[in-house]
PDB file of C-alpha atoms in Angstrom:
ATOM      1  CA  UNK A   1     109.283  94.493  74.142  1.00 71.00           C
ATOM      2  CA  UNK A   2     106.406  94.447  75.109  1.00 91.00           C
ATOM      3  CA  UNK A   3     107.267  91.770  77.929  1.00 95.00           C
ATOM      4  CA  UNK A   4     104.215  89.140  78.238  1.00 95.00           C
ATOM      5  CA  UNK A   5     102.820  91.279  80.870  1.00 97.00           C
ATOM      6  CA  UNK A   6     103.814  94.768  80.127  1.00 97.00           C
ATOM      7  CA  UNK A   7     102.353  96.267  78.218  1.00 95.00           C
ATOM      8  CA  UNK A   8     105.160  98.600  77.288  1.00 96.00           C
ATOM      9  CA  UNK A   9     106.772  98.862  73.952  1.00 94.00           C
ATOM     10  CA  UNK A  10     109.430 101.910  74.924  1.00 95.00           C
ATOM     11  CA  UNK A  11     112.255 100.482  77.821  1.00 94.00           C
ATOM     12  CA  UNK A  12     112.846 104.544  79.159  1.00 95.00           C
ATOM     13  CA  UNK A  13     109.185 104.624  80.406  1.00 97.00           C
ATOM     14  CA  UNK A  14     109.236 103.148  83.424  1.00 98.00           C
ATOM     15  CA  UNK A  15     111.970 105.155  85.729  1.00 98.00           C
ATOM     16  CA  UNK A  16     114.984 103.345  87.433  1.00 98.00           C
ATOM     17  CA  UNK A  17     113.561 103.135  90.715  1.00 98.00           C
ATOM     18  CA  UNK A  18     109.811 101.256  91.183  1.00 98.00           C
ATOM     19  CA  UNK A  19     107.936 101.380  93.798  1.00 98.00           C
ATOM     20  CA  UNK A  20     106.743  98.395  94.298  1.00 98.00           C
ATOM     21  CA  UNK A  21     103.145  96.821  96.373  1.00 97.00           C
ATOM     22  CA  UNK A  22     100.993  93.838  95.709  1.00 97.00           C
ATOM     23  CA  UNK A  23      97.916  95.681  95.237  1.00 94.00           C
ATOM     24  CA  UNK A  24      97.055  96.710  91.822  1.00 97.00           C
ATOM     25  CA  UNK A  25      94.693  99.535  93.485  1.00 94.00           C
ATOM     26  CA  UNK A  26      97.944 100.656  96.311  1.00 94.00           C
ATOM     27  CA  UNK A  27      99.819 101.036  93.549  1.00 97.00           C
ATOM     28  CA  UNK A  28      97.056 103.098  92.096  1.00 97.00           C
ATOM     29  CA  UNK A  29      96.552 105.178  95.612  1.00 94.00           C
ATOM     30  CA  UNK A  30     100.317 105.610  95.314  1.00 96.00           C
ATOM     31  CA  UNK A  31     100.491 107.432  91.875  1.00 98.00           C
ATOM     32  CA  UNK A  32      97.747 109.268  92.862  1.00 97.00           C
ATOM     33  CA  UNK A  33      98.122 110.997  96.254  1.00 96.00           C
ATOM     34  CA  UNK A  34     101.979 111.374  95.829  1.00 97.00           C
ATOM     35  CA  UNK A  35     102.758 111.383  92.255  1.00 98.00           C
ATOM     36  CA  UNK A  36     103.377 114.761  90.050  1.00 98.00           C
ATOM     37  CA  UNK A  37     101.422 113.734  86.571  1.00 97.00           C
ATOM     38  CA  UNK A  38     101.144 110.258  86.498  1.00 98.00           C
ATOM     39  CA  UNK A  39     101.175 109.020  83.738  1.00 98.00           C
ATOM     40  CA  UNK A  40      99.574 104.041  83.651  1.00 98.00           C
ATOM     41  CA  UNK A  41     101.855 102.473  82.172  1.00 98.00           C
ATOM     42  CA  UNK A  42     100.472  99.369  82.028  1.00 98.00           C
ATOM     43  CA  UNK A  43      97.038  97.683  82.762  1.00 97.00           C
ATOM     44  CA  UNK A  44      97.772  93.724  81.986  1.00 97.00           C
ATOM     45  CA  UNK A  45      96.006  91.769  84.136  1.00 97.00           C
ATOM     46  CA  UNK A  46      94.962  95.045  85.941  1.00 97.00           C
ATOM     47  CA  UNK A  47      97.721  95.017  87.231  1.00 98.00           C
ATOM     48  CA  UNK A  48      98.419  98.686  87.585  1.00 98.00           C
ATOM     49  CA  UNK A  49     102.140 100.345  86.761  1.00 98.00           C
ATOM     50  CA  UNK A  50     102.112 104.452  86.661  1.00 98.00           C
ATOM     51  CA  UNK A  51     105.232 107.052  86.037  1.00 98.00           C
ATOM     52  CA  UNK A  52     105.277 110.254  87.304  1.00 98.00           C
ATOM     53  CA  UNK A  53     107.733 112.650  89.351  1.00 98.00           C
ATOM     54  CA  UNK A  54     107.883 113.526  93.868  1.00 97.00           C
ATOM     55  CA  UNK A  55     109.893 115.967  94.591  1.00 96.00           C
ATOM     56  CA  UNK A  56     110.744 116.328  90.866  1.00 96.00           C
ATOM     57  CA  UNK A  57     112.462 112.834  90.767  1.00 96.00           C
ATOM     58  CA  UNK A  58     111.309 110.375  88.431  1.00 97.00           C
ATOM     59  CA  UNK A  59     110.366 107.263  90.017  1.00 98.00           C
ATOM     60  CA  UNK A  60     107.741 104.090  88.476  1.00 98.00           C
ATOM     61  CA  UNK A  61     105.506 103.000  91.156  1.00 98.00           C
ATOM     62  CA  UNK A  62     103.723  99.170  90.054  1.00 98.00           C
ATOM     63  CA  UNK A  63     101.975  96.315  91.408  1.00 98.00           C
ATOM     64  CA  UNK A  64     103.548  92.749  91.940  1.00 98.00           C
ATOM     65  CA  UNK A  65     100.431  90.921  92.814  1.00 98.00           C
ATOM     66  CA  UNK A  66      99.840  88.427  95.795  1.00 98.00           C
ATOM     67  CA  UNK A  67     103.111  85.508  96.272  1.00 98.00           C
ATOM     68  CA  UNK A  68     106.155  84.712  95.228  1.00 98.00           C
ATOM     69  CA  UNK A  69     105.527  83.596  91.634  1.00 97.00           C
ATOM     70  CA  UNK A  70     103.982  86.601  90.706  1.00 98.00           C
ATOM     71  CA  UNK A  71     106.301  89.313  92.174  1.00 98.00           C
ATOM     72  CA  UNK A  72     108.709  86.985  90.716  1.00 98.00           C
ATOM     73  CA  UNK A  73     107.191  87.255  87.476  1.00 98.00           C
ATOM     74  CA  UNK A  74     107.504  91.146  87.767  1.00 98.00           C
ATOM     75  CA  UNK A  75     109.831  91.421  89.355  1.00 98.00           C
ATOM     76  CA  UNK A  76     112.420  89.712  86.790  1.00 98.00           C
ATOM     77  CA  UNK A  77     110.512  91.481  83.545  1.00 98.00           C
ATOM     78  CA  UNK A  78     111.855  95.245  85.498  1.00 98.00           C
ATOM     79  CA  UNK A  79     115.170  94.539  86.211  1.00 98.00           C
ATOM     80  CA  UNK A  80     115.905  91.619  83.063  1.00 97.00           C
ATOM     81  CA  UNK A  81     113.587  93.616  80.613  1.00 97.00           C
ATOM     82  CA  UNK A  82     112.594  96.746  81.492  1.00 98.00           C
ATOM     83  CA  UNK A  83     116.057  98.115  83.231  1.00 97.00           C
ATOM     84  CA  UNK A  84     114.893  99.257  86.696  1.00 98.00           C
ATOM     85  CA  UNK A  85     117.892  99.815  89.305  1.00 98.00           C
ATOM     86  CA  UNK A  86     116.250  98.941  92.172  1.00 98.00           C
ATOM     87  CA  UNK A  87     112.681  98.240  93.385  1.00 98.00           C
ATOM     88  CA  UNK A  88     111.299  98.566  96.755  1.00 98.00           C
ATOM     89  CA  UNK A  89     108.191  96.296  98.161  1.00 98.00           C
ATOM     90  CA  UNK A  90     106.175  98.403 100.189  1.00 98.00           C
ATOM     91  CA  UNK A  91     103.522  95.839 101.776  1.00 97.00           C
ATOM     92  CA  UNK A  92     101.735  94.311 104.400  1.00 96.00           C
ATOM     93  CA  UNK A  93     102.498  91.519 107.180  1.00 97.00           C
ATOM     94  CA  UNK A  94     101.855  89.782 109.872  1.00 97.00           C
ATOM     95  CA  UNK A  95     103.761  90.297 113.399  1.00 98.00           C
ATOM     96  CA  UNK A  96     105.139  86.373 114.767  1.00 98.00           C
ATOM     97  CA  UNK A  97     105.925  88.417 118.062  1.00 97.00           C
ATOM     98  CA  UNK A  98     103.726  91.132 120.808  1.00 96.00           C
ATOM     99  CA  UNK A  99     106.460  93.774 120.373  1.00 96.00           C
ATOM    100  CA  UNK A 100     104.907  94.498 117.357  1.00 97.00           C
ATOM    101  CA  UNK A 101     102.142  96.369 117.032  1.00 95.00           C
ATOM    102  CA  UNK A 102      99.493  97.529 114.037  1.00 95.00           C
ATOM    103  CA  UNK A 103     100.739 100.064 111.808  1.00 95.00           C
ATOM    104  CA  UNK A 104     104.445  99.641 113.225  1.00 96.00           C
ATOM    105  CA  UNK A 105     106.661 100.352 109.897  1.00 97.00           C
ATOM    106  CA  UNK A 106     109.475  97.052 109.369  1.00 98.00           C
ATOM    107  CA  UNK A 107     112.593  97.428 107.654  1.00 98.00           C
ATOM    108  CA  UNK A 108     113.292  94.368 106.245  1.00 98.00           C
ATOM    109  CA  UNK A 109     117.032  92.833 106.348  1.00 98.00           C
ATOM    110  CA  UNK A 110     116.516  89.610 105.897  1.00 98.00           C
ATOM    111  CA  UNK A 111     114.427  87.299 104.187  1.00 98.00           C
ATOM    112  CA  UNK A 112     113.765  83.950 105.521  1.00 98.00           C
ATOM    113  CA  UNK A 113     112.008  81.041 103.445  1.00 98.00           C
ATOM    114  CA  UNK A 114     111.007  76.946 102.886  1.00 97.00           C
ATOM    115  CA  UNK A 115     110.532  77.974  98.877  1.00 97.00           C
ATOM    116  CA  UNK A 116     112.071  76.707  95.981  1.00 97.00           C
ATOM    117  CA  UNK A 117     111.867  79.660  94.470  1.00 97.00           C
ATOM    118  CA  UNK A 118     115.532  80.858  94.561  1.00 97.00           C
ATOM    119  CA  UNK A 119     117.232  77.872  93.820  1.00 97.00           C
ATOM    120  CA  UNK A 120     114.868  76.748  90.604  1.00 96.00           C
ATOM    121  CA  UNK A 121     114.578  80.403  89.389  1.00 94.00           C
ATOM    122  CA  UNK A 122     118.984  80.492  89.844  1.00 96.00           C
ATOM    123  CA  UNK A 123     120.388  77.181  91.989  1.00 97.00           C
ATOM    124  CA  UNK A 124     119.961  79.742  95.295  1.00 96.00           C
ATOM    125  CA  UNK A 125     120.910  77.510  98.053  1.00 96.00           C
ATOM    126  CA  UNK A 126     120.186  79.308 101.002  1.00 97.00           C
ATOM    127  CA  UNK A 127     116.907  79.105 103.085  1.00 98.00           C
ATOM    128  CA  UNK A 128     117.838  83.258 103.548  1.00 98.00           C
ATOM    129  CA  UNK A 129     118.504  86.281 101.424  1.00 98.00           C
ATOM    130  CA  UNK A 130     119.632  89.738 101.537  1.00 98.00           C
ATOM    131  CA  UNK A 131     118.007  92.555 100.408  1.00 98.00           C
ATOM    132  CA  UNK A 132     120.379  95.677  98.894  1.00 98.00           C
ATOM    133  CA  UNK A 133     122.365  96.829 101.461  1.00 98.00           C
ATOM    134  CA  UNK A 134     122.843  99.958  99.628  1.00 97.00           C
ATOM    135  CA  UNK A 135     119.424 100.378  99.737  1.00 98.00           C
ATOM    136  CA  UNK A 136     119.160  99.964 102.994  1.00 98.00           C
ATOM    137  CA  UNK A 137     120.823 102.273 104.440  1.00 98.00           C
ATOM    138  CA  UNK A 138     119.184 105.458 102.193  1.00 97.00           C
ATOM    139  CA  UNK A 139     115.617 103.728 104.082  1.00 98.00           C
ATOM    140  CA  UNK A 140     116.558 104.717 107.255  1.00 98.00           C
ATOM    141  CA  UNK A 141     117.973 107.925 106.092  1.00 97.00           C
ATOM    142  CA  UNK A 142     115.472 109.186 104.827  1.00 97.00           C
ATOM    143  CA  UNK A 143     112.591 107.636 107.926  1.00 97.00           C
ATOM    144  CA  UNK A 144     115.266 109.608 109.529  1.00 97.00           C
ATOM    145  CA  UNK A 145     115.130 112.453 108.356  1.00 96.00           C
ATOM    146  CA  UNK A 146     111.257 112.220 107.919  1.00 96.00           C
ATOM    147  CA  UNK A 147     111.400 110.699 111.747  1.00 97.00           C
ATOM    148  CA  UNK A 148     109.420 107.467 111.434  1.00 96.00           C
ATOM    149  CA  UNK A 149     110.133 105.255 113.761  1.00 97.00           C
ATOM    150  CA  UNK A 150     110.939 102.004 111.962  1.00 98.00           C
ATOM    151  CA  UNK A 151     111.979  98.449 113.059  1.00 98.00           C
ATOM    152  CA  UNK A 152     114.273  95.750 111.500  1.00 98.00           C
ATOM    153  CA  UNK A 153     115.041  92.409 111.787  1.00 98.00           C
ATOM    154  CA  UNK A 154     114.206  88.840 110.059  1.00 98.00           C
ATOM    155  CA  UNK A 155     111.207  88.628 107.993  1.00 98.00           C
ATOM    156  CA  UNK A 156     108.985  84.887 107.082  1.00 98.00           C
ATOM    157  CA  UNK A 157     108.193  84.702 103.298  1.00 98.00           C
ATOM    158  CA  UNK A 158     106.121  81.863 103.385  1.00 98.00           C
ATOM    159  CA  UNK A 159     104.363  80.877 100.321  1.00 97.00           C
ATOM    160  CA  UNK A 160     100.770  79.208 102.232  1.00 96.00           C
ATOM    161  CA  UNK A 161      98.729  81.964 103.651  1.00 95.00           C
ATOM    162  CA  UNK A 162      96.206  79.285 104.951  1.00 95.00           C
ATOM    163  CA  UNK A 163      98.343  77.157 106.887  1.00 93.00           C
ATOM    164  CA  UNK A 164      96.386  73.961 108.163  1.00 94.00           C
ATOM    165  CA  UNK A 165      98.402  73.983 111.058  1.00 93.00           C
ATOM    166  CA  UNK A 166      98.258  77.639 112.285  1.00 86.00           C
ATOM    167  CA  UNK A 167     100.325  77.859 114.555  1.00 93.00           C
ATOM    168  CA  UNK A 168     104.049  76.423 112.932  1.00 95.00           C
ATOM    169  CA  UNK A 169     104.610  80.309 113.514  1.00 96.00           C
ATOM    170  CA  UNK A 170     105.460  80.097 116.572  1.00 96.00           C
ATOM    171  CA  UNK A 171     107.915  78.206 116.012  1.00 97.00           C
ATOM    172  CA  UNK A 172     109.591  79.509 113.034  1.00 97.00           C
ATOM    173  CA  UNK A 173     109.849  82.724 115.093  1.00 97.00           C
ATOM    174  CA  UNK A 174     111.638  81.436 118.021  1.00 97.00           C
ATOM    175  CA  UNK A 175     113.801  78.853 115.249  1.00 97.00           C
ATOM    176  CA  UNK A 176     114.927  81.227 112.682  1.00 98.00           C
ATOM    177  CA  UNK A 177     114.249  84.780 114.785  1.00 98.00           C
ATOM    178  CA  UNK A 178     111.639  86.303 112.243  1.00 98.00           C
ATOM    179  CA  UNK A 179     109.137  89.221 113.251  1.00 98.00           C
ATOM    180  CA  UNK A 180     106.376  88.672 110.714  1.00 98.00           C
ATOM    181  CA  UNK A 181     105.091  86.783 108.030  1.00 98.00           C
ATOM    182  CA  UNK A 182     104.675  88.626 103.871  1.00 98.00           C
ATOM    183  CA  UNK A 183     105.002  86.376 100.805  1.00 98.00           C
ATOM    184  CA  UNK A 184     106.947  88.443  98.293  1.00 98.00           C
ATOM    185  CA  UNK A 185     110.372  89.525  99.996  1.00 98.00           C
ATOM    186  CA  UNK A 186     112.423  86.350  99.145  1.00 98.00           C
ATOM    187  CA  UNK A 187     111.277  86.180  95.601  1.00 98.00           C
ATOM    188  CA  UNK A 188     112.023  89.893  95.106  1.00 98.00           C
ATOM    189  CA  UNK A 189     115.214  89.329  97.092  1.00 98.00           C
ATOM    190  CA  UNK A 190     116.392  86.140  94.103  1.00 98.00           C
ATOM    191  CA  UNK A 191     115.706  87.925  91.537  1.00 98.00           C
ATOM    192  CA  UNK A 192     117.774  91.301  92.595  1.00 98.00           C
ATOM    193  CA  UNK A 193     120.610  88.826  93.231  1.00 98.00           C
ATOM    194  CA  UNK A 194     120.737  86.561  90.168  1.00 97.00           C
ATOM    195  CA  UNK A 195     119.819  89.327  87.974  1.00 98.00           C
ATOM    196  CA  UNK A 196     122.700  91.761  89.792  1.00 98.00           C
ATOM    197  CA  UNK A 197     120.146  94.769  91.034  1.00 98.00           C
ATOM    198  CA  UNK A 198     119.259  96.387  94.256  1.00 98.00           C
ATOM    199  CA  UNK A 199     115.709  95.526  96.220  1.00 98.00           C
ATOM    200  CA  UNK A 200     114.281  96.007  99.197  1.00 98.00           C
ATOM    201  CA  UNK A 201     111.133  95.976 101.415  1.00 98.00           C
ATOM    202  CA  UNK A 202     109.021  98.160 103.495  1.00 98.00           C
ATOM    203  CA  UNK A 203     106.239  96.414 105.426  1.00 98.00           C
ATOM    204  CA  UNK A 204     103.688  97.628 107.537  1.00 97.00           C
ATOM    205  CA  UNK A 205     102.016  95.394 110.081  1.00 97.00           C
ATOM    206  CA  UNK A 206      98.919  95.183 109.133  1.00 95.00           C
ATOM    207  CA  UNK A 207      97.604  92.367 111.548  1.00 96.00           C
ATOM    208  CA  UNK A 208      98.866  89.864 114.468  1.00 97.00           C
ATOM    209  CA  UNK A 209      99.119  86.180 114.833  1.00 96.00           C
ATOM    210  CA  UNK A 210      99.525  86.584 119.076  1.00 96.00           C
ATOM    211  CA  UNK A 211      97.137  89.354 119.573  1.00 95.00           C
ATOM    212  CA  UNK A 212      95.021  88.415 116.757  1.00 95.00           C
ATOM    213  CA  UNK A 213      94.378  92.128 115.946  1.00 95.00           C
ATOM    214  CA  UNK A 214      93.645  93.187 112.318  1.00 94.00           C
ATOM    215  CA  UNK A 215      93.091  96.494 109.163  1.00 91.00           C
ATOM    216  CA  UNK A 216      90.916  96.566 106.859  1.00 88.00           C
ATOM    217  CA  UNK A 217      91.300  96.310 103.428  1.00 82.00           C
ATOM    218  CA  UNK A 218      90.891  99.180 103.097  1.00 81.00           C
ATOM    219  CA  UNK A 219      92.697 100.793 104.951  1.00 80.00           C
ATOM    220  CA  UNK A 220      95.700  98.660 104.063  1.00 77.00           C
ATOM    221  CA  UNK A 221      94.794 100.513 100.515  1.00 70.00           C
ATOM    222  CA  UNK A 222      94.763 103.500 101.971  1.00 71.00           C
ATOM    223  CA  UNK A 223      96.267 104.092 105.217  1.00 74.00           C
ATOM    224  CA  UNK A 224      99.702 102.680 105.433  1.00 90.00           C
ATOM    225  CA  UNK A 225     101.491 105.763 103.685  1.00 95.00           C
ATOM    226  CA  UNK A 226     104.348 106.114 106.387  1.00 95.00           C
ATOM    227  CA  UNK A 227     106.101 103.266 104.054  1.00 97.00           C
ATOM    228  CA  UNK A 228     104.883 105.235 100.769  1.00 97.00           C
ATOM    229  CA  UNK A 229     106.721 108.168 102.377  1.00 96.00           C
ATOM    230  CA  UNK A 230     109.993 106.191 103.530  1.00 97.00           C
ATOM    231  CA  UNK A 231     110.939 105.085  99.592  1.00 98.00           C
ATOM    232  CA  UNK A 232     109.287 107.622  97.767  1.00 97.00           C
ATOM    233  CA  UNK A 233     111.312 110.175  99.539  1.00 96.00           C
ATOM    234  CA  UNK A 234     114.694 107.574  99.030  1.00 89.00           C
ATOM    235  CA  UNK A 235     113.714 107.002  95.608  1.00 78.00           C
ATOM    236  CA  UNK A 236     117.136 108.304  92.848  1.00 64.00           C
TER     237      UNK A 236
END
């Protein structure tokens, strides 16, 4: 310690549970809006991380960056070198079905990907990986207590944002049953599996590949609070 990407020398600075948005400015927003006495513990590459308390519970929040390579680095270092037990991703996603509306909250129960991340990282061969059922059950309970509706299903973790064949999402939705797309969960779940830790993912629908509705970058940074509240409410 510190690791190449996290400047913390004392691993006890980081809580056992980390809420992990992609955008470091979203991490800053969560810390400043929800946490009591948040302390900045990381600013390497402007990937902000904070530790504070929420309703008396100690919690950390840190950005992951975009894509599996980025969250793969940060989540692995947190799990492996800083003794973090639980990481809950809170991110945005694009809807693959008209049954999802903007701002709907999804609890991921499986992630499908064409990525070779898990195979390269730990020899995991399947293209589908599950989150921690323990965390998912805690998130269901938290959402129920907060009276926030969530939808559950399989999502697509893609390595590519700008596909030349834009319409391929229809085939992925039909063949693999993916309700939405994002770019990080498959790698997070793979790291949790390989290190014996726990991971989960809550997503808010930011745009639709079906209806072409979309939210702004400011809305994504500041307005996706329901999933943040669910994650914070269940944090141990």
